[in-house]
Tab-separated table of C-alpha atoms in Angstrom:
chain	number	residue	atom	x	y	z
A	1364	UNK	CA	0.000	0.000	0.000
A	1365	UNK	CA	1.370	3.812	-0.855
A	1366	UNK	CA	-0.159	4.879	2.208
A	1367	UNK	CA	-1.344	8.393	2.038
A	1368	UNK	CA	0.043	10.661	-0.489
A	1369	UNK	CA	-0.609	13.875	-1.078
A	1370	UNK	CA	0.510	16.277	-4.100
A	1371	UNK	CA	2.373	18.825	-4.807
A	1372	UNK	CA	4.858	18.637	-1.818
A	1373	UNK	CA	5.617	22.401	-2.667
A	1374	UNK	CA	3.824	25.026	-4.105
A	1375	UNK	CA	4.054	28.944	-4.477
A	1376	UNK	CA	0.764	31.195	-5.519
A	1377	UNK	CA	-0.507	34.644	-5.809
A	1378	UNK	CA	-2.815	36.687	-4.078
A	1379	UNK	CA	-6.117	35.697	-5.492
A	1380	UNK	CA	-4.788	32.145	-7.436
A	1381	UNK	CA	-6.805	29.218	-6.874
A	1382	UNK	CA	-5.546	25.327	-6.335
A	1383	UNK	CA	-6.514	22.371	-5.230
A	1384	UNK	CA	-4.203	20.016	-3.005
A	1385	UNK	CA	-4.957	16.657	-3.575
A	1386	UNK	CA	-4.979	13.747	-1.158
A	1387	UNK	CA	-5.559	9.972	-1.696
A	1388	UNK	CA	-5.834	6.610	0.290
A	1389	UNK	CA	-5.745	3.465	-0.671
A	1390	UNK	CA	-6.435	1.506	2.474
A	1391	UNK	CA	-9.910	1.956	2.105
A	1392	UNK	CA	-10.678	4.040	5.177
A	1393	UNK	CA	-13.248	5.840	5.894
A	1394	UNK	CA	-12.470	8.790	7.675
A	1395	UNK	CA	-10.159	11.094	5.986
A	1396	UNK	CA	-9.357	14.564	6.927
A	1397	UNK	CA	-7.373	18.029	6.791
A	1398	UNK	CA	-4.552	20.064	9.338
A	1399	UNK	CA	-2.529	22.792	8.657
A	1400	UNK	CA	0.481	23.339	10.327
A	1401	UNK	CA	1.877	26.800	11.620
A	1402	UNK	CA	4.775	27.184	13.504
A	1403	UNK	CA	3.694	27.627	17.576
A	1404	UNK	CA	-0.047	27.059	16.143
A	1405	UNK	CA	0.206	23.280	16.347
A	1406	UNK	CA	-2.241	21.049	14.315
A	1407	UNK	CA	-5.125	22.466	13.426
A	1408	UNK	CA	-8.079	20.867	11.817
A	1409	UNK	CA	-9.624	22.393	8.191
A	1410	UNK	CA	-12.345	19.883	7.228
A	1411	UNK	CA	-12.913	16.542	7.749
A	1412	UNK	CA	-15.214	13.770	6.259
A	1413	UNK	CA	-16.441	9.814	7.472
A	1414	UNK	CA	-17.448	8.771	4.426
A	1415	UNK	CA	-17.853	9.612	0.740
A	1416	UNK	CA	-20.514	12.284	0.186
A	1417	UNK	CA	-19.972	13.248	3.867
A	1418	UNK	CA	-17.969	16.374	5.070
A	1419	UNK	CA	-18.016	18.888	7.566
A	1420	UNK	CA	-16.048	21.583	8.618
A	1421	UNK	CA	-13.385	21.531	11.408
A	1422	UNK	CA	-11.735	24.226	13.318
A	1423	UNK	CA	-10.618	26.534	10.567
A	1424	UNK	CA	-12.318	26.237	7.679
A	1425	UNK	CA	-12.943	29.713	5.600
A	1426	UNK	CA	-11.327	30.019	2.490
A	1427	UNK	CA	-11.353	26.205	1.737
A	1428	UNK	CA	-13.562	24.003	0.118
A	1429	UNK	CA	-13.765	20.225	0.202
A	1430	UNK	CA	-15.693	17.229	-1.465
A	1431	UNK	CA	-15.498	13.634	-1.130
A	1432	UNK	CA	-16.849	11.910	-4.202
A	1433	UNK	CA	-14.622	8.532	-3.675
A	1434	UNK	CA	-13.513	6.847	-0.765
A	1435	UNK	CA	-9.719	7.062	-1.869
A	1436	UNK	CA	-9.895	11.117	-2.477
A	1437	UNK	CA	-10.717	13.898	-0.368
A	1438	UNK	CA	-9.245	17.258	-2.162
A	1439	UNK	CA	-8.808	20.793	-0.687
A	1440	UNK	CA	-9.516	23.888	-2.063
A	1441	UNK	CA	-8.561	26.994	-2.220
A	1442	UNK	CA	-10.593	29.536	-4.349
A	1443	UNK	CA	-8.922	32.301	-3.976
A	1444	UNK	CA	-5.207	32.150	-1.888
A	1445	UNK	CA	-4.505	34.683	0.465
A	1446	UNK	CA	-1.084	35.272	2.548
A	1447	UNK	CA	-2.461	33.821	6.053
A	1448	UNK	CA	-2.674	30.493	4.148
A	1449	UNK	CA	0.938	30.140	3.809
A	1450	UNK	CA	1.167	26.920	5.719
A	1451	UNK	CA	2.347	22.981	5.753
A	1452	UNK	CA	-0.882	21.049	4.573
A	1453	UNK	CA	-1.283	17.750	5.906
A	1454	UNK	CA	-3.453	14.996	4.940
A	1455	UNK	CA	-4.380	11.681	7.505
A	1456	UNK	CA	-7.063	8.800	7.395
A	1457	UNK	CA	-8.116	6.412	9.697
A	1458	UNK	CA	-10.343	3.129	8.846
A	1459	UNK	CA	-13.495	3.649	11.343
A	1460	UNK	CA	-16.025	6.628	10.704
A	1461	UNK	CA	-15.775	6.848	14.457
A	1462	UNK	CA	-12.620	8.507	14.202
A	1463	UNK	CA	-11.924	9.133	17.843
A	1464	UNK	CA	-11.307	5.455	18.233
A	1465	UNK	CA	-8.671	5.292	15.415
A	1466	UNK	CA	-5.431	5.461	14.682
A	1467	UNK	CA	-4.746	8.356	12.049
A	1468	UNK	CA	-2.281	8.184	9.159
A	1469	UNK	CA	-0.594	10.912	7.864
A	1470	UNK	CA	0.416	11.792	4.657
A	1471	UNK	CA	3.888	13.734	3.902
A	1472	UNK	CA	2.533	17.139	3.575
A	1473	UNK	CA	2.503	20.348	1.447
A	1474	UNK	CA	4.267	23.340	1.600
A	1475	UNK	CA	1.948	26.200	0.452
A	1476	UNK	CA	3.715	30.092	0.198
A	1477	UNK	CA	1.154	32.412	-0.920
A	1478	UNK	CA	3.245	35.645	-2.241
B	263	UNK	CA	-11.456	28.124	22.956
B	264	UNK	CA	-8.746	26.234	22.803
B	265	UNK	CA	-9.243	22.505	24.072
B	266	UNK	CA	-5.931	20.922	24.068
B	267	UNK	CA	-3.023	22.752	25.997
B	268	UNK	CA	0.790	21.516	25.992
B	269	UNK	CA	2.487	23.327	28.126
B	270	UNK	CA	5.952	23.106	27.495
B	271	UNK	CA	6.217	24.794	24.288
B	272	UNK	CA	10.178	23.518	23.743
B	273	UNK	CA	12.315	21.288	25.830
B	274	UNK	CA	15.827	20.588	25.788
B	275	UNK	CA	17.290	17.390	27.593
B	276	UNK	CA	20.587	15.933	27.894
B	277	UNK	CA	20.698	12.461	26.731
B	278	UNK	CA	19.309	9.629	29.725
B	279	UNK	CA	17.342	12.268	31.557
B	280	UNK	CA	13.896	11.409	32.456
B	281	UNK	CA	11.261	13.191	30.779
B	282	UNK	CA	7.528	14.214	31.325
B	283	UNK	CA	5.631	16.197	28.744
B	284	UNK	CA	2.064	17.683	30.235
B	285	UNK	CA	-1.079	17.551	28.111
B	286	UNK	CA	-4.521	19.036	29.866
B	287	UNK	CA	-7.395	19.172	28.181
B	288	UNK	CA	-10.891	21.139	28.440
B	289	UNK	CA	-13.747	18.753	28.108
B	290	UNK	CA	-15.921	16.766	30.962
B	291	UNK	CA	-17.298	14.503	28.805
B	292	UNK	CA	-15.603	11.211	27.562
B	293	UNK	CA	-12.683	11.353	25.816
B	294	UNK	CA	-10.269	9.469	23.979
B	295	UNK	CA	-6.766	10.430	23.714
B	296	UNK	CA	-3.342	10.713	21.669
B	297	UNK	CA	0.057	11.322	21.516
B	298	UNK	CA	1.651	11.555	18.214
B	299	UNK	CA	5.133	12.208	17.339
B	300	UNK	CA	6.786	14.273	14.131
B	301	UNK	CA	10.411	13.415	13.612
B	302	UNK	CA	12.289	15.674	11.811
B	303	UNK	CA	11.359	15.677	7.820
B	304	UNK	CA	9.209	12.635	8.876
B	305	UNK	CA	5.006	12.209	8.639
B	306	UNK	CA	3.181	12.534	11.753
B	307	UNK	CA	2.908	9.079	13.206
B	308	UNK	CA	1.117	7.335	16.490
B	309	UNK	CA	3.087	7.077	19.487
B	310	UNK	CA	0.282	6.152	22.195
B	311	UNK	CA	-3.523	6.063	22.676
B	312	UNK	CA	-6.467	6.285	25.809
B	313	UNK	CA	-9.830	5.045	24.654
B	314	UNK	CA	-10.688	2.977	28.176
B	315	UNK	CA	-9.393	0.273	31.030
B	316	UNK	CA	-5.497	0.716	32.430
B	317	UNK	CA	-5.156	4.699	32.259
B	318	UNK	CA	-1.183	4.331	31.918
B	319	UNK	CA	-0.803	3.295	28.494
B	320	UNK	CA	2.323	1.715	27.011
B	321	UNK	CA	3.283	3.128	23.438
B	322	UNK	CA	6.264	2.747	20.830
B	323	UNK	CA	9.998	3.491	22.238
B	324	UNK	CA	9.658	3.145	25.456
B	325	UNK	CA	7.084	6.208	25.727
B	326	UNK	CA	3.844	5.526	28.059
B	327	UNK	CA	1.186	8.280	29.524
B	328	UNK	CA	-1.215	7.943	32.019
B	329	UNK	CA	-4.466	9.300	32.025
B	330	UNK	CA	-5.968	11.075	34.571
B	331	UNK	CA	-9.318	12.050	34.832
B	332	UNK	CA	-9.668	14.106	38.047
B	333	UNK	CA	-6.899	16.555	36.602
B	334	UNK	CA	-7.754	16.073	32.973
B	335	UNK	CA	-4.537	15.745	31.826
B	336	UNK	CA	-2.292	13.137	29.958
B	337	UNK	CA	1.059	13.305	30.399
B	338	UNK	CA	3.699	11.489	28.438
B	339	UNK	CA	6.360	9.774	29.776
B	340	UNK	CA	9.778	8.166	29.118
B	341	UNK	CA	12.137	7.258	31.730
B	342	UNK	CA	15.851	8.109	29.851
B	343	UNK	CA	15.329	10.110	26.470
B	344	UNK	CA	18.060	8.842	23.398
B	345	UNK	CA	19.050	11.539	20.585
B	346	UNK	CA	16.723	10.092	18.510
B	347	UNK	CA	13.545	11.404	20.148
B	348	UNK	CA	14.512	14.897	19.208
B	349	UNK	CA	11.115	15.301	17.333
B	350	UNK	CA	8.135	17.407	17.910
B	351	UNK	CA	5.317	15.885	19.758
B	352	UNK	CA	1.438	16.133	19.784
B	353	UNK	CA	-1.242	15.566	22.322
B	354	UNK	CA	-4.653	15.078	20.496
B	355	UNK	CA	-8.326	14.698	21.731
B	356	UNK	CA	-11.854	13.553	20.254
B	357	UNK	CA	-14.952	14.525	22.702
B	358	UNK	CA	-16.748	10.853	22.675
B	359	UNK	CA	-20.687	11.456	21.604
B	360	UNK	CA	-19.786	14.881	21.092
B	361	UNK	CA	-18.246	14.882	17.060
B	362	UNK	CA	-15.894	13.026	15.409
B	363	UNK	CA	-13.110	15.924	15.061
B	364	UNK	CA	-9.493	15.117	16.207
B	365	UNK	CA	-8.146	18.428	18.068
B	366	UNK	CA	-4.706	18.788	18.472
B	367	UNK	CA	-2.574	20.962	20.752
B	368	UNK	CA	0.071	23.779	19.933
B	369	UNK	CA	2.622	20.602	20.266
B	370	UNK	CA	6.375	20.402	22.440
B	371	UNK	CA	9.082	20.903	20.328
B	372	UNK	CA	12.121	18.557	21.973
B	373	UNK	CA	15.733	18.691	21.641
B	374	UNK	CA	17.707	15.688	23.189
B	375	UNK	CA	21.469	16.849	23.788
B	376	UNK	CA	23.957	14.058	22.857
């Protein structure tokens, strides 16, 4: 199994540009969801989901957009990049919906600047 | 509000010291509960969990916390750090019956001295 991978590892946008980070499983979990890293800031959570068709938002989720239309995928969004998303992005599943009992996985990350 | 506090923000140990890294968090309600560790240029991975039964849990490397309830807190352990724990490390939370989010805290950045 790859695990969880997530792409690009780095990217650099403009004001205003819009991209989509992509994440995918293929241990057929169920629960898949989204952190962002910032130095002193810790983990915090951007949207989750427990199942395809599901999602819901987590602790900070303006100016990002998700969708689960596959088990394997669960993309991010962003519509329109601003500086205060400058961040490391990082993907994780676990196999039960009920999350809280589960071990996540974590993908490698990606490195978002936003000039 | 924030529901998951480390308090040690960065910790530097010599090499065979004991170590104890504090985790409280804000929730009277059932909880389950993490510790996950970041090596450097490495994924997040699991290094112990709390869902019920014993509150000291055993994890990976020597590592164990032990939960306890009347304090809220869940401190990690180890009793003589190596080099090689020089990482960054996470307590996490999920409120049981209350949603399925996993909230992390600001993490402990730790540097073992060789």
């Amino acid at each position: 199994n790859a695990g969880v991978t997530q792409t690009p590892k780095f990217q650099v946008l403009k004001t205003g540009q819009s991209m989509t980070l992509q994440c995918a499983q293929d241990m057929n979990h169920e629960y898949m969801s989204w952190y962002r890293q910032d130095p002193g800031m810790g983990l915090r959570l951007i949207h989750y989901s427990v199942g395809a068709g599901i999602t819901d938002q987590g602790e900070v989720p303006n100016g990002y957009n998700v969708s689960r239309s596959t088990t394997e995928d669960f993309p991010l969004r962003l519509l329109s990049a601003a500086p205060s998303q400058t961040s490391v992005y990082f993907c994780a599943s676990s196999y039960s919906r009920a999350s809280g009992t589960d071990t996540q996985y974590f993908g490698p990350g990606t490195r978002l600047t936003v000039l | 509000a924030q529901s998951v506090s480390q308090h040690n923000h960065h910790v530097i140990l010599s090499e065979a010291a004991s170590l104890e890294l504090g985790c409280n968090y804000s929730y009277g309600g059932t909880v389950n509960l993490f510790w996950y560790v970041q090596y450097p240029g490495q994924h997040l991975q699991l290094l112990l969990k709390y869902f019920s039964g014993d509150p000291l849990v055993k994890g990976i490397k020597g590592f164990e916390a032990e939960f306890i309830k009347s304090k809220f807190s869940f401190n990690l352990r180890k009793p003589s750090v190596q080099w090689s724990d020089t990482a960054e490390y996470f307590c996490a939370v999920n409120r049981v019956n209350r949603d399925d989010k996993i909230i992390f805290g600001k993490g402990t950045r730790l540097h073992i001295l060789p």
